[in-house]
PDB file of C-alpha atoms in Angstrom:
ATOM      1  CA  MET A1380      12.308  16.251  -3.752  1.00 70.00           C
ATOM      2  CA  SER A1381      10.930  13.031  -2.278  1.00 80.00           C
ATOM      3  CA  ARG A1382       7.533  11.683  -3.154  1.00 92.00           C
ATOM      4  CA  SER A1383       5.074   9.994  -0.885  1.00 95.00           C
ATOM      5  CA  LEU A1384       1.875   8.039  -1.279  1.00 95.00           C
ATOM      6  CA  ASN A1385      -1.155   7.718   0.963  1.00 96.00           C
ATOM      7  CA  LYS A1386      -3.412   5.168  -0.719  1.00 96.00           C
ATOM      8  CA  VAL A1387      -5.802   2.641   0.773  1.00 96.00           C
ATOM      9  CA  THR A1388      -7.626  -0.088  -1.146  1.00 97.00           C
ATOM     10  CA  LEU A1389     -10.268  -2.157   0.615  1.00 97.00           C
ATOM     11  CA  ILE A1390     -12.827  -4.773  -0.354  1.00 97.00           C
ATOM     12  CA  GLY A1391     -15.343  -5.496   2.358  1.00 96.00           C
ATOM     13  CA  ASN A1392     -18.937  -5.522   3.528  1.00 96.00           C
ATOM     14  CA  LEU A1393     -20.999  -2.698   4.980  1.00 96.00           C
ATOM     15  CA  GLY A1394     -21.861  -3.112   8.649  1.00 94.00           C
ATOM     16  CA  ASN A1395     -24.857  -0.734   8.557  1.00 94.00           C
ATOM     17  CA  ASP A1396     -26.715   1.445   6.090  1.00 96.00           C
ATOM     18  CA  PRO A1397     -24.685   4.570   5.246  1.00 96.00           C
ATOM     19  CA  GLU A1398     -25.413   7.780   7.131  1.00 96.00           C
ATOM     20  CA  VAL A1399     -25.787  10.743   4.784  1.00 95.00           C
ATOM     21  CA  ARG A1400     -25.960  14.355   5.915  1.00 94.00           C
ATOM     22  CA  SER A1401     -25.492  17.855   4.568  1.00 92.00           C
ATOM     23  CA  THR A1402     -22.889  20.247   5.930  1.00 90.00           C
ATOM     24  CA  SER A1403     -23.690  23.847   6.857  1.00 89.00           C
ATOM     25  CA  GLY A1404     -22.147  24.818   3.496  1.00 86.00           C
ATOM     26  CA  GLY A1405     -24.607  22.587   1.640  1.00 85.00           C
ATOM     27  CA  ASN A1406     -22.138  19.838   0.747  1.00 90.00           C
ATOM     28  CA  ARG A1407     -23.261  16.204   1.135  1.00 93.00           C
ATOM     29  CA  VAL A1408     -21.219  13.573   2.959  1.00 95.00           C
ATOM     30  CA  ALA A1409     -21.846   9.865   3.540  1.00 96.00           C
ATOM     31  CA  THR A1410     -20.192   7.784   6.255  1.00 96.00           C
ATOM     32  CA  PHE A1411     -20.221   4.030   6.697  1.00 97.00           C
ATOM     33  CA  SER A1412     -18.275   1.229   8.352  1.00 96.00           C
ATOM     34  CA  LEU A1413     -16.636  -1.346   6.108  1.00 97.00           C
ATOM     35  CA  ALA A1414     -15.625  -4.748   7.498  1.00 96.00           C
ATOM     36  CA  THR A1415     -12.640  -6.643   6.115  1.00 96.00           C
ATOM     37  CA  SER A1416     -11.845 -10.131   7.361  1.00 95.00           C
ATOM     38  CA  ARG A1417      -8.951 -12.514   7.153  1.00 95.00           C
ATOM     39  CA  SER A1418      -8.751 -16.105   8.286  1.00 94.00           C
ATOM     40  CA  TRP A1419      -5.955 -18.548   8.943  1.00 94.00           C
ATOM     41  CA  ASN A1420      -5.236 -21.858  10.625  1.00 94.00           C
ATOM     42  CA  GLY A1421      -3.959 -21.514  14.191  1.00 91.00           C
ATOM     43  CA  PRO A1422      -1.092 -23.515  15.728  1.00 92.00           C
ATOM     44  CA  ALA A1423      -3.521 -26.240  16.798  1.00 92.00           C
ATOM     45  CA  GLY A1424      -5.026 -26.418  13.298  1.00 91.00           C
ATOM     46  CA  ASP A1425      -8.170 -24.577  14.310  1.00 94.00           C
ATOM     47  CA  ARG A1426      -9.650 -21.946  12.013  1.00 95.00           C
ATOM     48  CA  GLN A1427      -9.042 -18.356  13.210  1.00 94.00           C
ATOM     49  CA  GLU A1428     -10.676 -15.211  11.855  1.00 95.00           C
ATOM     50  CA  LYS A1429     -10.159 -11.516  12.477  1.00 96.00           C
ATOM     51  CA  THR A1430     -12.398  -8.697  11.283  1.00 96.00           C
ATOM     52  CA  GLU A1431     -11.214  -5.112  11.002  1.00 96.00           C
ATOM     53  CA  TRP A1432     -13.686  -2.215  10.849  1.00 96.00           C
ATOM     54  CA  HIS A1433     -12.861   0.831   8.747  1.00 96.00           C
ATOM     55  CA  ARG A1434     -14.692   4.135   9.016  1.00 96.00           C
ATOM     56  CA  CYS A1435     -15.192   5.441   5.465  1.00 97.00           C
ATOM     57  CA  VAL A1436     -16.163   8.990   4.475  1.00 96.00           C
ATOM     58  CA  VAL A1437     -17.482   9.863   1.006  1.00 96.00           C
ATOM     59  CA  TRP A1438     -17.972  13.480  -0.148  1.00 94.00           C
ATOM     60  CA  ASN A1439     -19.804  14.942  -3.089  1.00 92.00           C
ATOM     61  CA  THR A1440     -17.335  16.999  -5.116  1.00 88.00           C
ATOM     62  CA  LYS A1441     -17.520  19.215  -8.177  1.00 86.00           C
ATOM     63  CA  THR A1442     -16.709  16.235 -10.395  1.00 87.00           C
ATOM     64  CA  SER A1443     -18.416  13.406  -8.491  1.00 87.00           C
ATOM     65  CA  GLN A1444     -21.686  12.884  -6.650  1.00 92.00           C
ATOM     66  CA  LEU A1445     -20.376   9.825  -4.810  1.00 94.00           C
ATOM     67  CA  ALA A1446     -22.226  10.545  -1.532  1.00 94.00           C
ATOM     68  CA  ASP A1447     -25.539  10.677  -3.422  1.00 94.00           C
ATOM     69  CA  ILE A1448     -24.751   7.373  -5.161  1.00 93.00           C
ATOM     70  CA  VAL A1449     -23.905   5.771  -1.806  1.00 95.00           C
ATOM     71  CA  GLU A1450     -27.181   7.040  -0.349  1.00 94.00           C
ATOM     72  CA  LYS A1451     -29.244   5.707  -3.256  1.00 94.00           C
ATOM     73  CA  TYR A1452     -27.628   2.338  -4.001  1.00 94.00           C
ATOM     74  CA  VAL A1453     -25.578   1.088  -1.029  1.00 95.00           C
ATOM     75  CA  LYS A1454     -27.157  -0.861   1.838  1.00 95.00           C
ATOM     76  CA  LYS A1455     -26.067  -2.888   4.866  1.00 95.00           C
ATOM     77  CA  GLY A1456     -24.282  -6.106   3.878  1.00 95.00           C
ATOM     78  CA  ASP A1457     -23.281  -4.928   0.396  1.00 96.00           C
ATOM     79  CA  LYS A1458     -19.776  -5.763  -0.796  1.00 97.00           C
ATOM     80  CA  LEU A1459     -17.777  -2.700  -1.862  1.00 96.00           C
ATOM     81  CA  TYR A1460     -14.408  -1.868  -3.328  1.00 97.00           C
ATOM     82  CA  VAL A1461     -13.187   1.461  -1.957  1.00 96.00           C
ATOM     83  CA  GLU A1462     -10.048   3.369  -2.744  1.00 97.00           C
ATOM     84  CA  GLY A1463      -8.883   6.521  -1.029  1.00 97.00           C
ATOM     85  CA  ARG A1464      -6.484   7.887   1.538  1.00 97.00           C
ATOM     86  CA  ILE A1465      -6.163   7.359   5.264  1.00 97.00           C
ATOM     87  CA  GLU A1466      -6.658  10.370   7.523  1.00 96.00           C
ATOM     88  CA  TYR A1467      -6.093  10.759  11.244  1.00 95.00           C
ATOM     89  CA  ARG A1468      -8.025  13.384  13.170  1.00 92.00           C
ATOM     90  CA  GLN A1469      -8.067  14.515  16.774  1.00 94.00           C
ATOM     91  CA  TRP A1470     -10.436  16.813  18.653  1.00 89.00           C
ATOM     92  CA  GLN A1471     -11.555  17.773  22.132  1.00 93.00           C
ATOM     93  CA  ASP A1472     -14.889  16.375  23.313  1.00 93.00           C
ATOM     94  CA  LYS A1473     -17.322  18.198  25.636  1.00 93.00           C
ATOM     95  CA  GLU A1474     -15.456  16.947  28.720  1.00 95.00           C
ATOM     96  CA  GLY A1475     -12.122  18.221  27.384  1.00 93.00           C
ATOM     97  CA  GLN A1476     -10.801  14.761  26.555  1.00 94.00           C
ATOM     98  CA  THR A1477      -8.705  14.383  23.413  1.00 95.00           C
ATOM     99  CA  ARG A1478     -10.364  12.012  20.972  1.00 94.00           C
ATOM    100  CA  TYR A1479      -8.799  10.355  17.940  1.00 94.00           C
ATOM    101  CA  SER A1480     -10.310   9.045  14.736  1.00 93.00           C
ATOM    102  CA  THR A1481      -8.924   7.145  11.764  1.00 95.00           C
ATOM    103  CA  GLU A1482     -10.918   7.472   8.546  1.00 96.00           C
ATOM    104  CA  ILE A1483     -10.684   6.417   4.931  1.00 97.00           C
ATOM    105  CA  ASN A1484     -11.445   9.388   2.674  1.00 96.00           C
ATOM    106  CA  VAL A1485     -12.973   7.537  -0.284  1.00 96.00           C
ATOM    107  CA  ARG A1486     -12.153   8.789  -3.791  1.00 94.00           C
ATOM    108  CA  GLU A1487     -13.315   5.739  -5.749  1.00 94.00           C
ATOM    109  CA  LEU A1488     -16.062   3.248  -5.005  1.00 94.00           C
ATOM    110  CA  ILE A1489     -17.263   0.207  -6.925  1.00 94.00           C
ATOM    111  CA  MET A1490     -20.316  -1.749  -5.833  1.00 94.00           C
ATOM    112  CA  LEU A1491     -19.573  -5.473  -6.042  1.00 95.00           C
ATOM    113  CA  THR A1492     -22.924  -6.834  -4.842  1.00 89.00           C
ATOM    114  CA  ALA A1493     -25.191  -7.844  -7.719  1.00 83.00           C
ATOM    115  CA  LYS A1494     -28.515  -6.034  -7.615  1.00 73.00           C
ATOM    116  CA  SER A1495     -31.590  -7.884  -8.825  1.00 62.00           C
ATOM    117  CA  GLY A1496     -34.578  -6.053 -10.228  1.00 49.00           C
ATOM    118  CA  GLY A1497     -32.983  -2.627  -9.840  1.00 47.00           C
ATOM    119  CA  GLY A1498     -35.121  -0.539 -12.195  1.00 43.00           C
ATOM    120  CA  ASP A1499     -33.024   2.610 -11.913  1.00 44.00           C
ATOM    121  CA  PHE A1500     -29.766   0.725 -11.464  1.00 42.00           C
ATOM    122  CA  ASP A1501     -29.304  -0.199 -15.106  1.00 40.00           C
ATOM    123  CA  GLY A1502     -29.407   3.391 -16.345  1.00 38.00           C
ATOM    124  CA  ASP A1503     -32.694   3.008 -18.277  1.00 37.00           C
ATOM    125  CA  ASN A1504     -34.599   5.336 -15.971  1.00 36.00           C
ATOM    126  CA  ALA A1505     -36.743   8.195 -17.217  1.00 34.00           C
ATOM    127  CA  SER A1506     -34.698  10.859 -15.434  1.00 34.00           C
ATOM    128  CA  GLY A1507     -31.650  10.070 -17.565  1.00 33.00           C
ATOM    129  CA  ALA A1508     -29.381   9.923 -14.510  1.00 37.00           C
ATOM    130  CA  ALA A1509     -25.968   8.381 -15.064  1.00 39.00           C
ATOM    131  CA  ARG A1510     -25.667   4.819 -13.886  1.00 43.00           C
ATOM    132  CA  PRO A1511     -23.200   4.002 -11.103  1.00 49.00           C
ATOM    133  CA  ARG A1512     -19.722   2.796 -11.943  1.00 49.00           C
ATOM    134  CA  ALA A1513     -20.536  -0.740 -10.789  1.00 46.00           C
ATOM    135  CA  ALA A1514     -23.255  -1.023 -13.418  1.00 46.00           C
ATOM    136  CA  ALA A1515     -20.845   0.223 -16.063  1.00 47.00           C
ATOM    137  CA  ALA A1516     -18.214  -2.272 -14.896  1.00 47.00           C
ATOM    138  CA  ALA A1517     -20.763  -5.105 -15.050  1.00 44.00           C
ATOM    139  CA  THR A1518     -21.689  -4.077 -18.598  1.00 42.00           C
ATOM    140  CA  LYS A1519     -18.007  -4.090 -19.610  1.00 44.00           C
ATOM    141  CA  THR A1520     -17.541  -7.541 -18.053  1.00 44.00           C
ATOM    142  CA  ALA A1521     -20.552  -8.910 -19.929  1.00 45.00           C
ATOM    143  CA  ALA A1522     -19.253  -7.399 -23.182  1.00 45.00           C
ATOM    144  CA  ALA A1523     -15.800  -8.906 -22.597  1.00 45.00           C
ATOM    145  CA  THR A1524     -17.331 -12.338 -21.966  1.00 45.00           C
ATOM    146  CA  LYS A1525     -19.365 -12.028 -25.147  1.00 45.00           C
ATOM    147  CA  ALA A1526     -16.283 -10.909 -27.086  1.00 46.00           C
ATOM    148  CA  GLY A1527     -14.358 -13.907 -25.729  1.00 48.00           C
ATOM    149  CA  ALA A1528     -16.929 -16.209 -27.313  1.00 48.00           C
ATOM    150  CA  GLU A1529     -16.067 -14.731 -30.737  1.00 48.00           C
ATOM    151  CA  PHE A1530     -12.589 -16.297 -30.548  1.00 47.00           C
ATOM    152  CA  GLU A1531     -14.176 -19.738 -30.729  1.00 52.00           C
ATOM    153  CA  ASP A1532     -14.700 -19.045 -34.451  1.00 52.00           C
ATOM    154  CA  PHE A1533     -10.917 -18.686 -34.917  1.00 50.00           C
ATOM    155  CA  PRO A1534      -9.213 -21.138 -32.537  1.00 53.00           C
ATOM    156  CA  GLY A1535      -5.993 -21.045 -34.577  1.00 53.00           C
ATOM    157  CA  ALA A1536      -5.572 -17.321 -33.825  1.00 51.00           C
ATOM    158  CA  LEU A1537      -5.120 -18.065 -30.128  1.00 52.00           C
ATOM    159  CA  GLN A1538      -2.653 -20.896 -30.699  1.00 55.00           C
ATOM    160  CA  ASP A1539      -0.367 -19.044 -33.126  1.00 53.00           C
ATOM    161  CA  GLU A1540       3.040 -18.854 -31.462  1.00 56.00           C
ATOM    162  CA  ASP A1541       4.607 -16.721 -34.199  1.00 53.00           C
ATOM    163  CA  ASP A1542       3.743 -13.270 -32.951  1.00 54.00           C
ATOM    164  CA  ASP A1543       5.611  -9.986 -33.117  1.00 57.00           C
ATOM    165  CA  LEU A1544       5.677  -9.286 -29.396  1.00 52.00           C
ATOM    166  CA  PRO A1545       9.117  -8.162 -28.170  1.00 57.00           C
ATOM    167  CA  PHE A1546       8.893 -10.064 -24.893  1.00 49.00           C
TER     168      PHE A1546
END
């Protein structure tokens, strides 16, 4: 049996505020466009840049309320890390023309834009709602930086070349 993988990882900026709607079944879905850019020097030495736009779709699921988090915390211009799978769809429009769409079905999202003054963002709100993953990641990063400062008390521990590592 052969295995396959359909995985997309993007880091980019939102082009517009996300659009959030509810389906007829009551499920919530958020859609947004994510811009990724690359730049290079052309043959004449001039700076070239190309931006790709990716249509991203985020669903609330039984285990994740990602669409609600996107609606509450994500705004135009924010930098996001998204991970998911690519999906191609086709349909007939009202005139009978076949239309095609390429979408990123987002399974994981991390907000990379620092929020200032976000009262509910840090998880200390009265409702007790869970904080978004980006806030948790920022807390872990701050803790790791603080922990790194503790090694200054034992500089010899970092310089010891006689360790038991097998590689």
